[in-house]
Amino acid sequence: MFSFCADPKSLEGIAWFACYLTSGKHLYFYVSIGTVLLLLAITVPVALAFGFAGAMAARSHFAPLSILGRIYISAVRGVPDIIFFLFVPIALDQAFEWVRHKTKCPDWTEPIRRGADFVVCPQAKLPLSSSPQWVHETYGFFLAVLAFAIVFGAFSANVLYGAMQAIPKAQTETAEAYGMTRRQVFRRIVVPQMWVYALPGLSNLWMILVKATPLLFLLGIEDIVYWAKQLGGSKRSIESEYPHGDWRLAYFLVLLVFYLGMTKLSEGVFGRLYRRLSHGQATMAGEEQRRGRA
Amino acid sequence: MKKIALAIAALALTSGLAAAQTVRLGTEGAYPPYNFVNDKGEVDGFERELGDELCKRAGLTCEWVTNEWDSIIPNLTSGNYDAIIAGMSITPERDQVIDFTQDYYPPTASAYVGLSADANIKGTVAAQVSTIQAAYVPTTGATLAEYATPEETIAAVKSGEADVVLADYDYLAPIVAESGGELVFVGERVPLGGGVGMGFRESDKELKQKFDDGITAMKADGSLNALLAKWFPENPPKY
């Protein structure tokens, strides 16, 4: 990074740290913070969409759809995350490749499953083995988002389902008495008001999701915890120009600060959201707001 | 114009074919000096140089991928990369699932390291999960403490969580040398495993053969010995 970093052995004190903390490996560490934030930013809306769809399905009066929604909610919530993350992305990946294999290489006669091996024709590989590394990484990232969205979608489906049921019955009945259809009641009365009931549950999920990102390494995505371990481990002169002892404690303290910072920030955001959503609601918080203003 | 378009299409096609020969090499990136991630954030070490040389000789383009040790074999068999080159000892159990090349690092001794020369090797022994050492420890009557990375096995001994660590002698030797007397070898060395080889899918005989031939050639012309001498200066093995 800096010009004086050419010979780290001659450096001491601040200069040594300036070079050490800007080594290529550290830059990956800093970038991985962005990766984690990006993953969260993409996963949250997708997971909410899964959750909303799951909750709507579970509430449906059409029995097969309702059963499907309920199975999704209970089955996915019941599987330990680490098993889910080992199994689902590999299964998804193999499913995609199987479909591509069937369409792209119809004359391939050899079996796909050979003992422990899963072999598809080279054109069906996803991504192609010839693709540059960033394509592989993006694909892994996509699988991770999908896996996270499925898991957290199931949890949020349960939260949203509860929130939909929490809307006072009197309100929906009144709306129906005004001649609204079921669909209109859902859109005009239930959805706008349910968020205040869903918020505590959703904020819990958010906090768990933030902490779940180390599972990413199972999918080959290098997150902050992976890099902290890599950087903190003791380095000998054969491995690194900056040999040092076991510094994992220091790196994990940095992670601690990062995660506590995220928690504090989230609490602030959720607090504001809660106040805004409570406005005009028939809840204790809404009532207090009304009195405060009067 | 048409000609140019055709030429570009042809070029794209042929380069696509050439690039189809890309071989993805999977490694752990946490087992120096075999493989580790260097200051630049790239895979480096004995196996990096060896792998690059083998790819060059076989005329293949190689790409390095890091994967957690725990799931390194399942990710090979499901096709996320094409070869494992991660200091993996050849054992009959692993050979049932994947295919190994000949060894590029001869069968070596494993060794115990503890805080003092009289540390109890029948007490709690730290070893990395899914290694030949982890399989060996219970047969000695000792209690096994498994850790995800080799680094953590050393830390366990230093913190007193485990009495000794059992690992490859060549991994331990430089650590003991640089510990300034804190860590010492304990007891006799234990011969384990059938040398270190590259792992391939069982259905990938052709690719395995290419790398196997490369290793044969490198053994014959002495270049493998030179690499071993460079990365294992304390006690370089020889072919």
Short mmCIF file of C-alpha atoms in Angstrom, two decimals, chain B:
data_model
loop_
_atom_site.label_atom_id
_atom_site.label_comp_id
_atom_site.label_asym_id
_atom_site.label_seq_id
_atom_site.Cartn_x
_atom_site.Cartn_y
_atom_site.Cartn_z
CA MET B 1 -17.69 -7.19 -41.48
CA LYS B 2 -19.22 -10.64 -41.63
CA LYS B 3 -15.74 -12.11 -41.71
CA ILE B 4 -14.76 -10.25 -38.59
CA ALA B 5 -17.89 -11.39 -36.84
CA LEU B 6 -17.17 -14.95 -37.89
CA ALA B 7 -13.58 -14.68 -36.74
CA ILE B 8 -14.70 -13.35 -33.38
CA ALA B 9 -17.26 -16.13 -33.07
CA ALA B 10 -14.61 -18.71 -33.94
CA LEU B 11 -12.20 -17.15 -31.47
CA ALA B 12 -14.84 -17.11 -28.75
CA LEU B 13 -15.61 -20.75 -29.51
CA THR B 14 -12.02 -21.94 -29.46
CA SER B 15 -11.10 -19.90 -26.41
CA GLY B 16 -14.19 -21.39 -24.80
CA LEU B 17 -12.86 -24.83 -25.62
CA ALA B 18 -9.40 -24.03 -24.32
CA ALA B 19 -10.83 -22.51 -21.18
CA ALA B 20 -12.98 -25.60 -20.67
CA GLN B 21 -9.71 -27.18 -19.59
CA THR B 22 -9.71 -25.05 -16.45
CA VAL B 23 -9.08 -27.23 -13.45
CA ARG B 24 -10.19 -25.98 -10.06
CA LEU B 25 -7.91 -26.98 -7.22
CA GLY B 26 -9.42 -27.09 -3.77
CA THR B 27 -7.29 -26.51 -0.69
CA GLU B 28 -7.74 -25.58 2.94
CA GLY B 29 -5.54 -22.49 3.07
CA ALA B 30 -4.77 -22.99 6.76
CA TYR B 31 -2.00 -25.59 6.88
CA PRO B 32 1.39 -23.96 6.49
CA PRO B 33 3.79 -24.67 4.93
CA TYR B 34 1.67 -27.01 2.76
CA ASN B 35 -0.96 -24.41 1.98
CA PHE B 36 -1.88 -21.08 3.49
CA VAL B 37 -3.21 -17.67 2.55
CA ASN B 38 -0.37 -15.17 2.21
CA ASP B 39 -0.25 -11.44 2.97
CA LYS B 40 -1.78 -10.67 -0.41
CA GLY B 41 -4.73 -12.91 0.36
CA GLU B 42 -3.68 -15.55 -2.19
CA VAL B 43 -3.15 -19.25 -1.68
CA ASP B 44 0.56 -19.90 -1.19
CA GLY B 45 2.89 -22.61 0.06
CA PHE B 46 4.45 -25.88 -1.03
CA GLU B 47 1.25 -27.17 -2.62
CA ARG B 48 0.59 -23.91 -4.44
CA GLU B 49 3.95 -24.13 -6.20
CA LEU B 50 3.59 -27.84 -6.80
CA GLY B 51 0.05 -27.50 -8.15
CA ASP B 52 0.98 -24.63 -10.47
CA GLU B 53 3.96 -26.59 -11.79
CA LEU B 54 1.86 -29.72 -12.38
CA CYS B 55 -0.77 -27.66 -14.21
CA LYS B 56 1.90 -26.04 -16.36
CA ARG B 57 3.35 -29.41 -17.31
CA ALA B 58 -0.09 -30.84 -18.12
CA GLY B 59 -1.00 -27.71 -20.12
CA LEU B 60 -3.99 -26.93 -17.93
CA THR B 61 -5.24 -23.64 -16.57
CA CYS B 62 -5.67 -23.93 -12.86
CA GLU B 63 -7.72 -21.92 -10.44
CA TRP B 64 -7.30 -22.07 -6.66
CA VAL B 65 -10.25 -22.37 -4.33
CA THR B 66 -10.27 -22.54 -0.55
CA ASN B 67 -12.73 -24.74 1.26
CA GLU B 68 -13.20 -25.71 4.87
CA TRP B 69 -11.43 -28.97 5.73
CA ASP B 70 -14.61 -30.52 7.11
CA SER B 71 -16.49 -30.40 3.83
CA ILE B 72 -13.52 -30.69 1.48
CA ILE B 73 -14.39 -34.19 0.20
CA PRO B 74 -18.17 -33.69 -0.28
CA ASN B 75 -17.50 -30.52 -2.26
CA LEU B 76 -15.12 -32.44 -4.51
CA THR B 77 -17.57 -35.25 -5.20
CA SER B 78 -20.41 -32.83 -5.91
CA GLY B 79 -18.20 -31.04 -8.42
CA ASN B 80 -17.48 -27.64 -6.86
CA TYR B 81 -13.81 -28.17 -7.71
CA ASP B 82 -11.89 -30.88 -9.51
CA ALA B 83 -9.03 -31.83 -7.21
CA ILE B 84 -8.02 -31.69 -3.57
CA ILE B 85 -4.47 -30.63 -2.88
CA ALA B 86 -4.48 -29.94 0.82
CA GLY B 87 -1.84 -31.99 2.63
CA MET B 88 -4.27 -34.90 2.62
CA SER B 89 -2.77 -38.23 3.66
CA ILE B 90 -3.68 -41.24 1.59
CA THR B 91 -5.75 -43.60 3.72
CA PRO B 92 -7.88 -46.64 2.80
CA GLU B 93 -11.02 -44.95 4.20
CA ARG B 94 -10.63 -41.88 2.01
CA ASP B 95 -9.61 -44.02 -0.94
CA GLN B 96 -13.05 -45.61 -0.91
CA VAL B 97 -14.68 -42.27 -1.66
CA ILE B 98 -12.10 -40.50 -3.82
CA ASP B 99 -9.07 -41.44 -5.90
CA PHE B 100 -5.55 -40.47 -4.93
CA THR B 101 -2.51 -39.82 -7.08
CA GLN B 102 0.78 -41.27 -5.97
CA ASP B 103 2.23 -39.45 -2.98
CA TYR B 104 4.07 -36.18 -3.56
CA TYR B 105 5.14 -36.08 0.06
CA PRO B 106 6.43 -39.37 1.46
CA PRO B 107 4.74 -41.12 4.38
CA THR B 108 5.97 -39.26 7.41
CA ALA B 109 5.86 -39.55 11.09
CA SER B 110 3.34 -37.78 13.21
CA ALA B 111 4.57 -36.42 16.50
CA TYR B 112 3.31 -35.33 19.88
CA VAL B 113 4.03 -31.81 21.12
CA GLY B 114 3.41 -30.58 24.63
CA LEU B 115 4.52 -27.92 27.08
CA SER B 116 7.09 -30.23 28.71
CA ALA B 117 8.93 -33.37 27.63
CA ASP B 118 7.08 -35.46 30.23
CA ALA B 119 3.59 -34.37 29.17
CA ASN B 120 1.05 -37.18 29.25
CA ILE B 121 0.42 -38.55 25.76
CA LYS B 122 -2.27 -40.83 27.17
CA GLY B 123 -4.14 -37.85 28.63
CA THR B 124 -6.09 -35.39 26.50
CA VAL B 125 -4.70 -35.24 22.97
CA ALA B 126 -5.62 -32.44 20.56
CA ALA B 127 -5.94 -33.23 16.86
CA GLN B 128 -7.61 -31.67 13.84
CA VAL B 129 -11.00 -33.15 13.02
CA SER B 130 -11.13 -35.81 10.26
CA THR B 131 -7.37 -36.34 10.13
CA ILE B 132 -5.37 -39.54 10.39
CA GLN B 133 -4.18 -38.33 13.78
CA ALA B 134 -7.74 -37.87 15.04
CA ALA B 135 -8.48 -41.44 13.96
CA TYR B 136 -5.35 -42.73 15.69
CA VAL B 137 -5.69 -41.07 19.11
CA PRO B 138 -8.62 -43.18 20.43
CA THR B 139 -6.70 -46.39 19.60
CA THR B 140 -4.00 -45.38 22.08
CA GLY B 141 -6.48 -45.13 24.94
CA ALA B 142 -6.06 -41.35 25.17
CA THR B 143 -8.93 -38.86 25.18
CA LEU B 144 -9.35 -37.09 21.85
CA ALA B 145 -10.04 -33.37 21.68
CA GLU B 146 -10.92 -32.37 18.12
CA TYR B 147 -10.48 -28.90 16.64
CA ALA B 148 -11.55 -27.46 13.30
CA THR B 149 -8.16 -26.03 12.34
CA PRO B 150 -4.55 -27.04 13.07
CA GLU B 151 -3.96 -23.62 14.60
CA GLU B 152 -6.53 -24.33 17.29
CA THR B 153 -4.89 -27.63 18.24
CA ILE B 154 -1.69 -25.75 19.10
CA ALA B 155 -3.63 -23.09 20.99
CA ALA B 156 -5.33 -25.85 23.00
CA VAL B 157 -1.98 -27.15 24.19
CA LYS B 158 -0.71 -23.67 25.03
CA SER B 159 -3.83 -22.90 27.05
CA GLY B 160 -3.71 -26.23 28.86
CA GLU B 161 -6.99 -27.50 27.37
CA ALA B 162 -5.10 -30.48 26.02
CA ASP B 163 -1.95 -32.17 27.34
CA VAL B 164 -0.39 -32.67 23.92
CA VAL B 165 -1.18 -32.20 20.24
CA LEU B 166 -0.71 -34.98 17.68
CA ALA B 167 -0.04 -33.72 14.15
CA ASP B 168 2.27 -34.17 11.18
CA TYR B 169 5.87 -33.83 12.29
CA ASP B 170 6.60 -31.36 9.49
CA TYR B 171 3.77 -29.10 10.50
CA LEU B 172 4.92 -29.10 14.11
CA ALA B 173 8.69 -28.82 13.59
CA PRO B 174 8.81 -25.10 12.63
CA ILE B 175 6.24 -24.22 15.28
CA VAL B 176 8.32 -25.90 17.97
CA ALA B 177 11.46 -24.22 16.62
CA GLU B 178 9.88 -20.75 16.72
CA SER B 179 8.15 -21.20 20.08
CA GLY B 180 11.33 -20.33 21.97
CA GLY B 181 11.25 -23.43 24.16
CA GLU B 182 7.61 -23.13 25.17
CA LEU B 183 6.66 -26.18 23.10
CA VAL B 184 8.66 -29.40 22.96
CA PHE B 185 8.31 -32.75 21.25
CA VAL B 186 7.05 -35.51 23.52
CA GLY B 187 7.87 -39.19 23.16
CA GLU B 188 8.51 -41.15 19.99
CA ARG B 189 7.26 -40.27 16.54
CA VAL B 190 4.32 -42.29 15.23
CA PRO B 191 4.31 -43.48 11.61
CA LEU B 192 0.83 -42.85 10.18
CA GLY B 193 -0.74 -42.67 6.73
CA GLY B 194 0.47 -43.48 3.26
CA GLY B 195 2.04 -40.20 2.25
CA VAL B 196 0.30 -37.10 0.95
CA GLY B 197 -1.42 -37.20 -2.43
CA MET B 198 -3.87 -35.23 -4.54
CA GLY B 199 -7.49 -36.37 -4.43
CA PHE B 200 -9.78 -36.66 -7.45
CA ARG B 201 -13.32 -37.85 -8.11
CA GLU B 202 -13.34 -41.58 -8.80
CA SER B 203 -15.02 -40.87 -12.14
CA ASP B 204 -12.22 -38.51 -13.17
CA LYS B 205 -9.50 -41.08 -13.98
CA GLU B 206 -8.18 -39.11 -16.96
CA LEU B 207 -7.47 -35.96 -15.00
CA LYS B 208 -5.96 -37.92 -12.16
CA GLN B 209 -3.63 -39.63 -14.65
CA LYS B 210 -2.40 -36.27 -15.94
CA PHE B 211 -1.41 -35.11 -12.49
CA ASP B 212 -0.01 -38.49 -11.58
CA ASP B 213 2.25 -38.38 -14.66
CA GLY B 214 3.32 -34.87 -13.68
CA ILE B 215 4.33 -36.04 -10.22
CA THR B 216 6.27 -38.97 -11.71
CA ALA B 217 8.13 -36.54 -13.98
CA MET B 218 8.85 -34.12 -11.15
CA LYS B 219 10.18 -36.94 -9.01
CA ALA B 220 12.41 -38.08 -11.87
CA ASP B 221 13.97 -34.69 -12.69
CA GLY B 222 14.51 -33.70 -9.07
CA SER B 223 12.27 -30.62 -9.19
CA LEU B 224 10.00 -32.09 -6.52
CA ASN B 225 12.99 -32.54 -4.22
CA ALA B 226 13.94 -28.90 -4.82
CA LEU B 227 10.43 -27.76 -3.84
CA LEU B 228 10.48 -29.94 -0.74
CA ALA B 229 13.85 -28.51 0.27
CA LYS B 230 12.52 -24.98 -0.16
CA TRP B 231 9.37 -25.40 1.94
CA PHE B 232 10.60 -27.89 4.54
CA PRO B 233 14.10 -26.55 5.23
CA GLU B 234 14.38 -28.15 8.69
CA ASN B 235 14.20 -31.72 7.54
CA PRO B 236 13.43 -32.00 3.82
CA PRO B 237 12.14 -35.41 2.69
CA LYS B 238 13.64 -36.84 -0.48
CA TYR B 239 12.50 -39.07 -3.32
#
